[in-house]
Amino acid sequence: MSEIQFEIDGRQVKAVKGMTILGAARNEDIFIPTLCHHEELEPFGGCRLCIVELEVKGWTKLVVSCVYPVEKNIIVRTRSKKIDRIRKTIIELLMAHAPFAPDLMVLAKEYGADGDRYEKDPSFCIHCGLCVRYCDEVTGKNAVGFVDRGINKEISFIPEIAQKECDDCKKCFPLCPTSYLQAAFVLTKALAFAPSQPVLSEPESFKKKVTGE
Amino acid sequence: MPRLNTPEELECFRQKILSGRDPDKPCISICAGAGCIACGANEVIEAFALAIKDQGLSAKIDTRGTGCPGFCEQGPVVVIYPEKICYLGVTARDVPEIVSQTILKKKIIERLVFKDPATGAVAVHEPDISFYKAQERTLLCNNIKIDSRSIDDYLAVGGYMALAKALGSMTDVQVLEEVKKSNLRGRGGAGFPAGRKWEGSRNAKEAIKYVIVNADEGDPGAFMDRALLEGNPHSILEGLILGGYAIASHEGYFYVRQEYPLAVENIKLAIEQARDYGLLGKNILGSGFDFEVIVHKGAGAFVCGESTALMTSLEGRAGEPRPKYIRSNLRGLWNRPSVLNNVETWANVPHIINRGAEWFNGVGTDSSKGTKIFSLVGKIRNTGLVEVPMGMSLRDIIYEIGGGIPQGKKFKAVQTGGPSGGCIPEELLDLQVGFDELTKAGSMMGSGGMIVLDEDTCMVDVARYFINFLTDESCGKCVPCREGLRQMDKILTNIVEGRGKDGDLELLEELSETAVEASLCALGKSAPNPFLSTLRYFRDEYEAHIRDKRCPALSCKELIAFYIDPGKCRACGICLKKCPVTAIDGDKEKIHIIDQEKCTNCGTCFEVCPAKFTAVIKTSGAPVPAPIAQEKRMIIKKAPKKAQKKADQNE
Amino acid sequence: MDKDRIDGNIELNTDQVIDGNIELNTDQVIDRVIDRNIDQDIDQDIDQLIDRIIDNYHGQASALLQILLDIQSVNNWLPGKALARISEKLEVPLSRIQHIVTFYKAFSLVPKGRHKLHICVGTACHVRGATRILDTVEQATGIKSGETDLDLKFSLETVNCLGCCALGPVMEVDGKVHAKMSPIKTSKVLKTYG
């Protein structure tokens, strides 16, 4: 494997070809914040928090470090005014959904983010996709997935699968940065899991149960 | 069905088709494009068939339902060959007369020919019509000449000549070089040089490569790809085969949005016909080159116009763009080198091979070569598709070809590039259209949508419209786009609904920066453009909304009000009858009053009030005058007063 | 009444208050429960239909989208049961299918009305007053975009461009384009559909 040398925040670091900037930085104990990254999973590039400044042959650009592969002689800066500004906005945007998520609160302090900047829209999920991807890539159960798109995108358990698989697994629970996942699971369990008799045989009574009428 | 085994056989076959056709035989071409069908083109086609049969002329006259020639404003469009007499707004009722007068007696029917709305000048023949005169129709010109469902028609106008030339006398590298030399830039959005994209794929080591047509035309207000797909599908297919040959790919894809069922059908038919003739499949024209094409329907997602999202969708998954920093011409569909170009880009390729890169370079500006099709829509007289050489000024397109703004209104801006583009104000009307020129002005070429906005259009509302469009069309994967647009939409909606506050613009700018810099794909990176460009040129409108709660264009529903000027109202009762919410009070000879509590600002009264009265007033940012006192509401008709009124209006 | 709509947004009063004062919206979870209830009305026919369509594509998982589009076009909507069958036959996880059918606009997870109303809200129509047409239709039918009324008479959708920009604002009913609409004209057109 060929070794690649480059610079992060003024330090010369070594990495192996194919590694991402984030991976190389972590090896050197250089901290870059992320919300959607996980060692065992394919890079997702969703939260964009790990954005860094990259200088190649005199040209500067912004890239997200969890996806960008290391190259020889590049110069990486993990903090700058612009990067901090972007991270602050991202954190503030997410805090409109999950104002009390511990990770976000820590980041908010670091970047001076104001959690009340935007009108609250408490759906809790920040769409990091850790649960969905872990359930697909690692456990292979696919009990939870994304639905819809754009601002309507959500995560959703598939009741038929979740009923069979989740109680014994729950490996995704600790991954969730906002603890929304657990709530979604409990809700699905309460509302959509088949009781002793299949739901389909008694839709009316079931509907009543749901509406609480 | 002949299988054509060599370029020579193709040429012989073409000659056979041509020799069977008499160029002087009258032929009636009727546009069967989406716009004209909506105006009754199918009935017109039927009426022609019937009239011709009735008069026993079937052997003497050909009729043809064709693709869209672009002049949608005055559809259905009928062109009679060989004279190229052009009739507009034809109905089935006109058909017997056309046959008996124009076809048989060569008499022109005055009422159906084009009259210039500005000058009143009459144009009988298609090339003389001002809408067409200034155009240079390389790609669109065949639409009205061929039945899009007939490969023989396409061959008759020189179709597949470029393919024969390439396979018969050029190496694949020569084809690539020709496209590179032509400086053809992608017509779908960013304008990346096609030749360079192709070269990257060609040089990649993988054995399997793909060429893909992006026919997921999603820009609201752009329909040139539809016209080409429906009207001349073989031209795109020929370009695609040439592309496959140039980069040594043997598999091509058409990604067509399912909202265009006719396009899907015509492309599928074209592929079948080409296969039957041996222009697709194994050993095309005896050259040893194999090529197959698959049609894939898009299921309705604007983001799939983004190249990596389109490829993800082709693989059978939700169309989310890929986060990787590697070009799709190196790792695209199924991680293999894939050249993806837009419909119009592919349709240019046969012309470049036929006429050479030099010819192509002779048209356009330094950095933008060839012609470009724009869909000229909105507040414009001659709505339709226009194809012009790059470098023509916006003013010429809008006024020369488009005929200017209807109803005597004032031009305000032109929006180009769809949701990723921006608005260009009047002071920049002399801007030459080209990729770099439009980008510099804060907009972009995009796929070529050109929406003309007049003084009645609110620029804040336009920005809100596009941002709102994108909140739903974003894939939702990355935060700057999904969450940033969500907040931008909220803030802009507040502004147009009169809840804007100080600091909103700064906040919007901050969100824009984050989206531009940090979004995952081009959709998010360009999403703030409609806001940024309108802010750049129309900041005063934003400020009027925020500070004065006033919409200068009198367009934002929550910021306007209607009232009736008691001095002008003649109590005609029209608005009273038409008001959908019965908010108008009045009677015969009793001046009408709008109940502001009940009024929903739908504007119906404003529209129906006769022009001689114009008593309904639209206002914004100022309180509505108190209604006229009850005792003064009766109109006492006196002759002198009437005369006075008339004099007032004549002024 | 919101409660009476069959659509993507059935509103039931089950919002639970968790985590302090913030309400969690449970609509989505409930929607899918209700979808499953409707499923039982579907004939066995659908299984055969699905198998036939899948065979057309030689059972290739990459053709998933095309298969779903074909089923949507023949059956008019995609019952939950159909999705389960496709998942099983193509060996594609149900979670992925669920993402696809909610991601793309062409798919519907509820039955559609007899008349399909498409209001073009493309830019050209927008600047010519499409919003007013949409308002009128929403008022007249009592449903919002993306919804179907309880009698299954109308399904209302907004579309981004029908390619008839010269004729805007445009309303399409069951594939027929009605050009240059005004609120008054719209009401008249709607009345002709019984």
Coordinates of C-alpha atoms in Angstrom, one line a residue, chain B residues 137-504:
Chain B
R137 CA -33.4 26.1 -36.4
T138 CA -30.7 23.4 -36.7
L139 CA -32.3 21.0 -34.3
L140 CA -36.0 21.9 -34.5
C141 CA -36.3 22.5 -38.2
N142 CA -37.1 18.9 -39.0
N143 CA -39.9 18.7 -36.4
I144 CA -42.5 20.0 -38.8
K145 CA -41.1 18.1 -41.8
I146 CA -41.3 14.6 -40.5
D147 CA -43.8 12.3 -39.0
S148 CA -41.9 11.5 -35.8
R149 CA -43.1 7.9 -35.9
S150 CA -41.6 7.2 -39.4
I151 CA -37.9 6.3 -39.7
D152 CA -38.3 6.7 -43.4
D153 CA -39.2 10.4 -43.0
Y154 CA -36.1 10.8 -40.9
L155 CA -34.0 9.1 -43.5
A156 CA -35.6 11.3 -46.2
V157 CA -34.2 14.5 -44.4
G158 CA -30.7 13.0 -44.2
G159 CA -31.1 11.0 -41.0
Y160 CA -28.4 8.5 -40.0
M161 CA -26.1 10.0 -42.6
A162 CA -23.8 11.0 -39.8
L163 CA -23.8 7.5 -38.4
A164 CA -23.0 6.1 -41.9
K165 CA -20.2 8.6 -42.2
A166 CA -18.8 7.8 -38.8
L167 CA -19.0 4.0 -39.1
G168 CA -18.0 4.0 -42.8
S169 CA -15.1 6.4 -42.9
M170 CA -14.1 7.6 -39.4
T171 CA -12.4 5.8 -36.6
D172 CA -14.0 6.1 -33.1
V173 CA -11.1 8.4 -32.1
Q174 CA -11.9 10.7 -35.0
V175 CA -15.5 10.9 -34.0
L176 CA -14.4 11.8 -30.4
E177 CA -11.9 14.4 -31.7
E178 CA -14.5 16.0 -33.9
V179 CA -16.9 16.4 -31.0
K180 CA -14.0 17.8 -28.9
K181 CA -13.0 20.2 -31.6
S182 CA -16.6 21.4 -31.9
N183 CA -16.5 22.7 -28.3
L184 CA -20.0 21.4 -27.8
R185 CA -21.0 22.1 -24.2
G186 CA -23.7 20.2 -22.3
R187 CA -27.2 21.6 -22.8
G188 CA -28.6 20.3 -19.6
G189 CA -27.2 22.6 -17.0
A190 CA -23.7 23.5 -16.1
G191 CA -22.4 23.4 -19.7
F192 CA -19.5 21.0 -19.2
P193 CA -17.6 20.4 -22.5
A194 CA -19.1 17.2 -23.9
G195 CA -15.9 16.2 -25.7
R196 CA -13.9 16.3 -22.5
K197 CA -16.5 14.2 -20.7
W198 CA -16.4 11.7 -23.5
E199 CA -12.6 11.5 -23.5
G200 CA -12.5 10.7 -19.8
S201 CA -14.7 7.7 -20.3
R202 CA -13.0 6.6 -23.4
N203 CA -9.6 6.6 -21.7
A204 CA -10.9 4.7 -18.7
K205 CA -9.7 1.1 -18.6
E206 CA -13.0 -0.7 -17.9
A207 CA -14.3 -2.9 -20.7
I208 CA -18.0 -2.0 -20.0
K209 CA -19.0 1.6 -20.4
Y210 CA -22.4 3.4 -20.8
V211 CA -23.8 6.3 -22.7
I212 CA -27.0 7.8 -21.2
V213 CA -29.6 10.3 -22.4
N214 CA -30.9 12.5 -19.7
A215 CA -34.5 13.0 -20.7
D216 CA -35.8 13.7 -17.3
E217 CA -36.6 17.3 -18.2
G218 CA -37.8 18.6 -14.9
D219 CA -37.4 22.4 -15.0
P220 CA -40.9 23.8 -14.7
G221 CA -41.4 25.9 -17.7
A222 CA -39.0 24.1 -20.1
F223 CA -40.2 21.7 -22.7
M224 CA -37.6 21.7 -25.5
D225 CA -36.5 18.2 -24.7
R226 CA -40.1 17.0 -24.9
A227 CA -40.4 18.6 -28.4
L228 CA -37.3 16.8 -29.6
L229 CA -38.2 13.4 -28.0
E230 CA -41.7 13.5 -29.3
G231 CA -41.0 15.2 -32.6
N232 CA -37.6 13.8 -33.7
P233 CA -36.6 10.9 -31.6
H234 CA -34.2 9.4 -34.2
S235 CA -32.0 12.5 -34.1
I236 CA -31.3 11.9 -30.4
L237 CA -30.9 8.1 -30.9
E238 CA -28.4 8.7 -33.7
G239 CA -26.4 11.1 -31.5
L240 CA -26.4 8.4 -28.8
I241 CA -25.1 5.7 -31.1
L242 CA -22.4 8.0 -32.3
G243 CA -21.4 8.7 -28.7
G244 CA -21.3 5.0 -27.9
Y245 CA -19.1 4.5 -30.9
A246 CA -16.8 7.3 -29.9
I247 CA -16.2 6.1 -26.4
A248 CA -16.4 2.3 -27.2
S249 CA -19.6 1.7 -25.3
H250 CA -22.0 -0.9 -26.4
E251 CA -24.9 0.0 -24.1
G252 CA -27.0 3.1 -24.0
Y253 CA -29.9 4.2 -21.8
F254 CA -32.7 6.7 -22.3
Y255 CA -33.9 8.0 -19.0
V256 CA -37.3 9.5 -19.9
R257 CA -39.7 11.0 -17.4
Q258 CA -42.9 9.1 -17.3
E259 CA -44.9 12.3 -17.3
Y260 CA -44.1 12.3 -21.1
P261 CA -45.9 9.2 -22.2
L262 CA -45.8 10.1 -25.9
A263 CA -42.0 10.7 -25.7
V264 CA -41.6 7.2 -24.1
E265 CA -43.7 5.7 -26.8
N266 CA -41.9 7.5 -29.7
I267 CA -38.5 6.7 -28.4
K268 CA -39.4 3.0 -27.9
L269 CA -40.7 2.9 -31.5
A270 CA -37.7 4.7 -32.9
I271 CA -35.4 2.1 -31.2
E272 CA -37.4 -0.8 -32.7
Q273 CA -37.3 0.8 -36.1
A274 CA -33.6 1.4 -36.0
R275 CA -33.1 -2.2 -34.8
D276 CA -35.1 -3.5 -37.7
Y277 CA -33.0 -1.5 -40.2
G278 CA -29.8 -2.7 -38.6
L279 CA -28.9 0.7 -37.2
L280 CA -28.9 -0.8 -33.7
G281 CA -27.8 -4.2 -32.5
K282 CA -24.9 -6.4 -33.7
N283 CA -22.5 -5.2 -36.4
I284 CA -24.2 -1.9 -37.3
L285 CA -23.9 -1.1 -41.0
G286 CA -21.2 -3.9 -41.3
S287 CA -18.8 -1.9 -39.2
G288 CA -18.4 -4.5 -36.5
F289 CA -19.7 -2.1 -33.9
D290 CA -22.4 -3.4 -31.6
F291 CA -24.8 -1.2 -29.7
E292 CA -28.0 -1.7 -27.8
V293 CA -30.4 0.8 -26.1
I294 CA -32.7 0.4 -23.1
V295 CA -35.5 2.8 -22.2
H296 CA -35.9 3.6 -18.5
K297 CA -38.9 5.6 -17.3
G298 CA -38.2 8.2 -14.6
A299 CA -40.8 8.1 -11.8
G300 CA -41.2 11.8 -11.0
A301 CA -38.3 13.3 -9.1
F302 CA -36.6 16.6 -10.2
V303 CA -33.4 15.7 -8.4
C304 CA -33.0 12.8 -10.9
G305 CA -31.9 15.4 -13.4
E306 CA -28.6 15.5 -11.4
S307 CA -26.3 13.0 -13.1
T308 CA -25.4 10.8 -10.1
A309 CA -29.0 10.8 -8.8
L310 CA -30.1 9.7 -12.3
M311 CA -27.7 6.9 -12.3
T312 CA -28.7 5.8 -8.8
S313 CA -32.3 5.8 -10.1
L314 CA -31.3 3.7 -13.2
E315 CA -29.9 1.2 -10.8
G316 CA -33.4 0.8 -9.3
R317 CA -33.0 2.8 -6.1
A318 CA -34.3 6.1 -4.7
G319 CA -32.6 8.9 -6.7
E320 CA -30.2 10.3 -4.2
P321 CA -27.0 11.9 -5.5
R322 CA -23.7 10.3 -4.5
P323 CA -21.5 12.0 -2.1
K324 CA -18.3 10.8 -3.7
Y325 CA -15.8 13.1 -5.2
I326 CA -15.3 11.2 -8.5
R327 CA -16.7 12.1 -11.9
S328 CA -19.4 9.8 -13.2
N329 CA -17.6 9.6 -16.6
L330 CA -15.1 7.5 -14.7
R331 CA -17.3 5.8 -12.1
G332 CA -21.0 6.2 -12.9
L333 CA -23.7 3.7 -13.5
W334 CA -22.9 0.4 -11.7
N335 CA -19.5 2.1 -10.9
R336 CA -18.5 2.0 -14.6
P337 CA -17.5 4.9 -16.9
S338 CA -20.7 6.5 -18.0
V339 CA -21.3 9.5 -20.3
L340 CA -24.5 11.3 -19.5
N341 CA -25.7 14.1 -21.7
N342 CA -28.9 15.9 -22.1
V343 CA -31.4 15.3 -25.0
E344 CA -30.4 18.5 -26.8
T345 CA -26.7 17.8 -26.5
W346 CA -27.1 14.4 -28.1
A347 CA -29.3 15.8 -30.8
N348 CA -26.4 18.2 -31.8
V349 CA -24.0 15.3 -32.3
P350 CA -25.2 14.1 -35.8
H351 CA -25.0 17.7 -37.1
I352 CA -21.5 18.0 -35.9
I353 CA -20.4 14.8 -37.5
N354 CA -22.2 15.6 -40.7
R355 CA -21.1 19.2 -41.1
G356 CA -17.9 19.2 -39.1
A357 CA -16.6 20.9 -36.0
E358 CA -15.6 23.9 -38.0
W359 CA -19.2 24.6 -39.0
F360 CA -20.3 24.2 -35.4
N361 CA -17.6 26.6 -34.2
G362 CA -18.8 29.1 -36.8
V363 CA -22.1 29.6 -34.8
G364 CA -22.2 31.2 -31.4
T365 CA -19.8 33.1 -29.1
D366 CA -16.2 32.5 -28.1
S367 CA -17.1 30.2 -25.2
S368 CA -20.6 28.9 -26.3
K369 CA -20.9 27.3 -29.7
G370 CA -23.8 26.3 -31.7
T371 CA -27.5 27.0 -31.3
K372 CA -29.6 26.7 -28.1
I373 CA -33.3 26.0 -27.8
F374 CA -35.1 28.2 -25.3
S375 CA -38.6 27.8 -24.1
L376 CA -39.9 31.3 -24.1
V377 CA -42.9 31.5 -21.8
G378 CA -44.6 33.6 -19.2
K379 CA -45.7 37.1 -19.9
I380 CA -44.7 37.1 -23.6
R381 CA -46.7 37.5 -26.8
N382 CA -45.3 34.6 -28.8
T383 CA -44.9 31.8 -26.3
G384 CA -43.1 28.8 -27.7
L385 CA -39.8 27.1 -28.4
V386 CA -37.1 29.2 -30.0
E387 CA -33.8 28.1 -31.3
V388 CA -31.2 30.8 -31.7
P389 CA -27.5 30.9 -32.2
M390 CA -25.6 31.4 -28.9
G391 CA -24.8 35.1 -28.4
M392 CA -28.1 36.5 -29.5
S393 CA -29.1 39.2 -27.0
L394 CA -32.0 38.6 -24.6
R395 CA -33.6 41.7 -26.0
D396 CA -33.7 40.2 -29.5
I397 CA -35.1 37.0 -28.2
I398 CA -37.8 38.6 -26.1
Y399 CA -38.8 41.4 -28.5
E400 CA -37.9 40.3 -32.0
I401 CA -38.9 36.7 -31.7
G402 CA -41.2 36.8 -28.7
G403 CA -43.0 39.9 -29.8
G404 CA -42.6 41.6 -26.4
I405 CA -44.9 41.8 -23.5
P406 CA -48.6 41.5 -24.1
Q407 CA -51.4 43.9 -22.9
G408 CA -49.1 46.9 -22.9
K409 CA -47.4 45.9 -19.7
K410 CA -43.8 46.7 -18.8
F411 CA -41.1 44.2 -18.9
K412 CA -39.6 43.5 -15.5
A413 CA -37.2 40.5 -15.6
V414 CA -36.5 37.3 -17.4
Q415 CA -35.9 34.1 -15.3
T416 CA -33.5 31.7 -16.9
G417 CA -32.1 28.3 -15.9
G418 CA -35.1 27.0 -14.0
P419 CA -34.9 26.5 -10.2
S420 CA -31.1 26.7 -10.3
G421 CA -31.1 29.9 -12.3
G422 CA -31.9 33.4 -11.6
C423 CA -33.7 36.6 -12.7
I424 CA -32.1 39.1 -15.1
P425 CA -33.4 42.6 -14.9
E426 CA -34.2 45.1 -17.7
E427 CA -30.8 46.9 -17.6
L428 CA -29.1 43.7 -18.6
L429 CA -31.4 42.9 -21.6
D430 CA -28.5 43.4 -24.0
L431 CA -26.7 40.5 -22.5
Q432 CA -25.7 37.9 -25.0
V433 CA -27.0 34.4 -24.1
G434 CA -24.2 32.0 -23.4
F435 CA -23.1 29.8 -20.6
D436 CA -20.6 32.1 -19.0
E437 CA -22.5 35.3 -19.7
L438 CA -25.6 34.1 -17.9
T439 CA -23.6 32.7 -15.0
K440 CA -21.8 36.0 -14.6
A441 CA -25.2 37.8 -14.4
G442 CA -26.1 35.6 -11.4
S443 CA -28.3 33.2 -13.4
M444 CA -27.4 30.2 -15.6
M445 CA -28.2 28.6 -18.9
G446 CA -29.7 25.5 -17.3
S447 CA -31.8 23.6 -19.7
G448 CA -33.0 26.8 -21.4
G449 CA -36.2 27.8 -19.7
M450 CA -36.8 31.5 -20.3
I451 CA -39.7 32.8 -18.2
V452 CA -40.6 36.4 -19.0
L453 CA -41.9 38.4 -16.0
D454 CA -43.8 41.7 -16.3
E455 CA -44.6 44.5 -13.9
D456 CA -47.4 42.4 -12.3
T457 CA -45.0 39.7 -11.2
C458 CA -43.6 40.0 -7.6
M459 CA -40.0 39.1 -7.5
V460 CA -40.1 38.0 -3.9
D461 CA -42.9 35.6 -4.8
V462 CA -40.8 34.2 -7.7
A463 CA -38.0 33.5 -5.3
R464 CA -40.3 31.9 -2.9
Y465 CA -41.9 29.9 -5.7
F466 CA -38.6 28.3 -6.7
I467 CA -37.4 27.7 -3.1
N468 CA -40.7 26.1 -2.3
F469 CA -40.5 23.9 -5.4
L470 CA -37.1 22.7 -4.2
T471 CA -38.1 21.9 -0.6
D472 CA -40.2 19.2 -2.1
E473 CA -37.8 18.2 -4.8
S474 CA -34.7 18.0 -2.7
C475 CA -33.8 14.4 -2.0
G476 CA -33.5 15.3 1.6
K477 CA -30.1 13.7 2.3
C478 CA -27.9 16.6 3.2
V479 CA -28.6 19.2 5.9
P480 CA -27.7 22.5 4.1
C481 CA -30.2 21.7 1.3
R482 CA -33.0 20.0 3.2
E483 CA -33.0 22.1 6.4
G484 CA -31.6 25.3 4.8
L485 CA -34.4 25.3 2.1
R486 CA -37.0 24.5 4.7
Q487 CA -36.0 27.6 6.7
M488 CA -35.6 29.7 3.6
D489 CA -39.1 28.7 2.4
K490 CA -40.5 29.6 5.8
I491 CA -38.8 33.0 5.9
L492 CA -39.8 33.9 2.3
T493 CA -43.4 32.8 2.9
N494 CA -43.5 35.1 6.0
I495 CA -42.2 37.9 3.8
V496 CA -44.8 37.5 1.1
E497 CA -47.5 37.1 3.6
G498 CA -46.6 40.3 5.5
R499 CA -44.8 38.8 8.4
G500 CA -41.3 39.7 7.3
K501 CA -39.0 41.3 9.9
D502 CA -35.6 43.0 10.1
G503 CA -32.8 40.6 9.8
D504 CA -34.7 38.2 7.5

